[in-house]
Tab-separated table of C-alpha atoms in Angstrom:
chain	number	residue	atom	x	y	z
A	1	MET	CA	-19.262	-13.861	13.989
A	2	SER	CA	-16.759	-16.687	14.020
A	3	GLN	CA	-13.096	-15.748	14.414
A	4	GLY	CA	-12.216	-17.789	11.323
A	5	ILE	CA	-14.702	-15.956	9.111
A	6	LEU	CA	-13.553	-12.641	10.556
A	7	PHE	CA	-9.922	-13.528	9.806
A	8	ILE	CA	-10.766	-14.485	6.210
A	9	LEU	CA	-12.774	-11.295	5.702
A	10	LYS	CA	-9.987	-9.146	7.135
A	11	PHE	CA	-7.408	-10.914	4.970
A	12	ALA	CA	-9.525	-10.453	1.827
A	13	VAL	CA	-9.988	-6.747	2.585
A	14	GLN	CA	-6.244	-6.302	3.162
A	15	ILE	CA	-5.375	-8.051	-0.111
A	16	TYR	CA	-7.844	-6.024	-2.161
A	17	VAL	CA	-6.870	-2.737	-0.516
A	18	GLY	CA	-3.237	-3.641	-1.213
A	19	LEU	CA	-4.103	-4.239	-4.873
A	20	LEU	CA	-5.818	-0.852	-5.043
A	21	LEU	CA	-2.743	0.814	-3.560
A	22	VAL	CA	-0.503	-1.022	-6.022
A	23	ARG	CA	-2.751	0.207	-8.834
A	24	LEU	CA	-2.394	3.744	-7.495
A	25	LEU	CA	1.394	3.383	-7.396
A	26	LEU	CA	1.567	1.792	-10.856
A	27	GLN	CA	-0.247	4.741	-12.356
A	28	LEU	CA	1.636	7.271	-10.233
A	29	VAL	CA	5.067	6.087	-11.404
A	30	LYS	CA	3.799	5.424	-14.941
A	31	ALA	CA	4.880	1.795	-14.769
A	32	ASP	CA	4.745	-0.509	-17.770
A	33	PHE	CA	1.027	-0.880	-18.469
A	34	TYR	CA	1.628	-3.848	-20.781
A	35	ASN	CA	3.305	-5.909	-18.093
A	36	PRO	CA	1.041	-8.927	-17.405
A	37	ILE	CA	0.983	-8.174	-13.679
A	38	SER	CA	-0.032	-4.571	-14.335
A	39	GLN	CA	-2.816	-5.837	-16.555
A	40	LEU	CA	-3.995	-8.222	-13.832
A	41	VAL	CA	-3.962	-5.517	-11.143
A	42	PHE	CA	-5.868	-3.093	-13.367
A	43	LYS	CA	-8.473	-5.732	-14.289
A	44	LEU	CA	-8.995	-6.808	-10.676
A	45	CYS	CA	-9.420	-3.215	-9.533
A	46	ALA	CA	-11.547	-1.998	-12.445
A	47	PRO	CA	-14.976	-2.977	-11.023
A	48	VAL	CA	-14.421	-0.689	-8.044
A	49	VAL	CA	-12.216	2.048	-9.503
A	50	GLU	CA	-13.905	2.683	-12.849
A	51	PRO	CA	-17.280	3.823	-11.419
A	52	LEU	CA	-15.458	6.106	-8.977
A	53	ARG	CA	-13.432	7.704	-11.795
A	54	LYS	CA	-16.591	9.497	-12.909
A	55	VAL	CA	-16.715	11.280	-9.542
A	56	PHE	CA	-12.996	11.410	-8.680
A	57	PRO	CA	-10.932	12.180	-11.797
A	58	THR	CA	-7.268	11.396	-12.177
A	59	ILE	CA	-5.066	14.446	-11.621
A	60	GLY	CA	-1.893	14.097	-13.631
A	61	SER	CA	-0.874	10.519	-12.885
A	62	PHE	CA	-2.458	10.458	-9.419
A	63	ASN	CA	-5.521	8.210	-9.521
A	64	ILE	CA	-7.775	9.655	-6.829
A	65	ALA	CA	-10.460	7.038	-7.549
A	66	ALA	CA	-8.109	4.175	-6.587
A	67	LEU	CA	-7.185	5.917	-3.336
A	68	VAL	CA	-10.821	6.666	-2.505
A	69	ALA	CA	-11.771	3.065	-3.320
A	70	ALA	CA	-9.097	1.714	-0.975
A	71	LEU	CA	-10.151	4.128	1.749
A	72	LEU	CA	-13.853	3.317	1.370
A	73	ILE	CA	-13.290	-0.442	1.422
A	74	GLN	CA	-11.127	-0.240	4.540
A	75	TRP	CA	-13.641	2.114	6.201
A	76	SER	CA	-16.574	-0.139	5.266
A	77	PHE	CA	-14.780	-3.063	6.883
A	78	TYR	CA	-14.607	-1.210	10.211
A	79	LEU	CA	-18.226	-0.130	9.964
A	80	LEU	CA	-19.257	-3.710	9.204
A	81	LEU	CA	-17.333	-4.962	12.242
A	82	GLN	CA	-19.144	-2.461	14.436
A	83	LEU	CA	-22.550	-3.372	13.043
A	84	LEU	CA	-21.889	-7.104	13.418
A	85	SER	CA	-20.872	-6.602	17.032
A	86	GLY	CA	-24.252	-4.970	17.649
A	87	VAL	CA	-22.917	-1.471	18.118
A	88	PHE	CA	-24.101	1.330	15.862
A	89	PRO	CA	-20.984	3.282	14.872
A	90	THR	CA	-21.416	6.860	16.011
A	91	ALA	CA	-17.954	8.182	15.185
A	92	LEU	CA	-18.036	7.578	11.431
A	93	LEU	CA	-15.283	10.082	10.659
A	94	SER	CA	-13.066	8.547	13.326
A	95	TYR	CA	-13.247	5.238	11.490
A	96	LEU	CA	-12.305	7.062	8.321
A	97	ALA	CA	-9.136	8.286	10.062
A	98	VAL	CA	-8.363	4.736	11.210
A	99	ALA	CA	-8.895	3.481	7.651
A	100	ALA	CA	-6.501	6.141	6.325
A	101	PHE	CA	-3.940	5.085	8.945
A	102	ASP	CA	-4.282	1.469	7.797
A	103	LEU	CA	-3.671	2.567	4.203
A	104	LEU	CA	-0.505	4.341	5.302
A	105	LYS	CA	0.667	1.181	7.065
A	106	ALA	CA	-0.137	-0.883	3.954
A	107	LEU	CA	1.830	1.546	1.799
A	108	VAL	CA	4.882	1.236	4.042
A	109	SER	CA	4.478	-2.540	3.851
A	110	ILE	CA	4.366	-2.434	0.049
A	111	TYR	CA	7.613	-0.471	-0.053
A	112	PHE	CA	9.259	-2.709	2.557
A	113	TRP	CA	8.457	-5.930	0.712
A	114	GLY	CA	9.205	-4.340	-2.658
A	115	ILE	CA	12.733	-3.444	-1.540
A	116	PHE	CA	13.116	-6.914	-0.069
A	117	ILE	CA	12.071	-8.486	-3.410
A	118	LEU	CA	14.562	-6.317	-5.299
A	119	VAL	CA	17.409	-7.216	-2.949
A	120	ILE	CA	16.707	-10.955	-3.152
A	121	SER	CA	16.312	-10.825	-6.929
A	122	SER	CA	19.672	-9.066	-7.262
A	123	TRP	CA	21.295	-11.848	-5.261
A	124	VAL	CA	19.594	-14.578	-7.291
A	125	GLY	CA	20.166	-12.812	-10.602
A	126	THR	CA	16.566	-12.501	-11.777
A	127	THR	CA	16.526	-8.715	-12.155
A	128	ASN	CA	15.195	-8.940	-15.715
A	129	HIS	CA	12.034	-10.873	-14.793
A	130	PRO	CA	8.825	-8.912	-15.619
A	131	THR	CA	7.683	-9.026	-11.992
A	132	VAL	CA	10.989	-7.689	-10.704
A	133	ARG	CA	11.051	-4.946	-13.351
A	134	LEU	CA	7.557	-3.874	-12.287
A	135	VAL	CA	8.470	-3.893	-8.581
A	136	ASN	CA	11.561	-1.848	-9.441
A	137	GLN	CA	9.425	0.719	-11.272
A	138	ILE	CA	7.197	1.094	-8.213
A	139	ILE	CA	9.997	1.209	-5.631
A	140	ASP	CA	12.503	3.313	-7.602
A	141	PRO	CA	11.052	6.757	-6.722
A	142	TYR	CA	11.413	5.912	-3.019
A	143	MET	CA	14.888	4.416	-3.476
A	144	ARG	CA	16.305	7.185	-5.689
A	145	PRO	CA	17.152	9.646	-2.864
A	146	PHE	CA	18.885	6.893	-0.899
A	147	ARG	CA	20.943	5.877	-3.943
A	148	HIS	CA	22.009	9.478	-4.505
A	149	LEU	CA	23.012	10.016	-0.868
A	150	ILE	CA	24.699	6.645	-0.331
A	151	PRO	CA	27.012	5.571	-3.152
A	152	PRO	CA	27.824	1.870	-3.555
A	153	ILE	CA	30.808	0.601	-1.583
A	154	GLY	CA	32.651	-1.356	-4.232
A	155	MET	CA	30.108	-3.878	-5.488
A	156	ILE	CA	27.903	-3.552	-2.403
A	157	ASP	CA	24.954	-1.180	-2.438
A	158	ILE	CA	23.813	-0.477	1.120
A	159	SER	CA	21.118	2.026	0.123
A	160	PRO	CA	18.366	-0.655	0.289
A	161	MET	CA	19.368	-1.390	3.896
A	162	VAL	CA	19.116	2.285	4.804
A	163	ALA	CA	15.771	2.578	2.978
A	164	ILE	CA	14.393	-0.449	4.851
A	165	PHE	CA	15.793	0.880	8.124
A	166	THR	CA	13.980	4.177	7.464
A	167	LEU	CA	10.718	2.295	6.952
A	168	ILE	CA	11.306	0.345	10.180
A	169	VAL	CA	11.899	3.599	12.077
A	170	ILE	CA	8.691	5.036	10.627
A	171	GLU	CA	6.825	1.908	11.754
A	172	ALA	CA	8.397	1.896	15.199
A	173	GLN	CA	8.319	5.629	15.984
A	174	LEU	CA	5.755	7.433	13.841
A	175	PHE	CA	2.999	4.837	13.678
A	176	PRO	CA	2.608	4.419	17.467
A	177	ALA	CA	2.323	8.210	17.809
A	178	ILE	CA	-0.383	8.299	15.151
A	179	ALA	CA	-2.130	5.341	16.811
A	180	ARG	CA	-2.196	7.196	20.147
A	181	LEU	CA	-3.646	10.208	18.398
A	182	LEU	CA	-6.354	8.043	16.833
A	183	GLN	CA	-7.168	6.458	20.184
A	184	GLY	CA	-7.909	9.960	21.413
A	185	LEU	CA	-10.648	10.172	18.785
A	186	PHE	CA	-12.473	7.222	20.335
A	187	ASN	CA	-12.131	8.310	23.984
């Protein structure tokens, strides 16, 4: 398979899996359903999530079907890569673990960029925009402990910096350890 086609396929899978994770987070935090972006995310994810809801019900506000859909799409991508390379995947559950790891990395990325969007919007003064309000609803549960522990210094709130730094530490320290563990599954 051509590298260009592979890149496009990987990018499309990452975008759609990201949308499924955003849908999961929107429902988890009970974000504004009537926000146009929420509506778009729910409509784009509905063809995959709605059939799975019959098998995987929502528990409280946790949409298991959206999580399973994201996991299955990521897992299918790895299986497809193996089949296209001419190798029959024998360690199917190992690829499921790798797919779950990729979802965790995508989730950290969503929070990282969400905090970044909130910080920039506070500087620009567009905190009342529907997109920014929605991002704030998603990111707020993660940011709340940092805001309680680190009070603003005058007019400067450094809690977003600490929250981003925490995500960077997770990416730099925890993710390589998990990756080494996953490599052990394939050896």
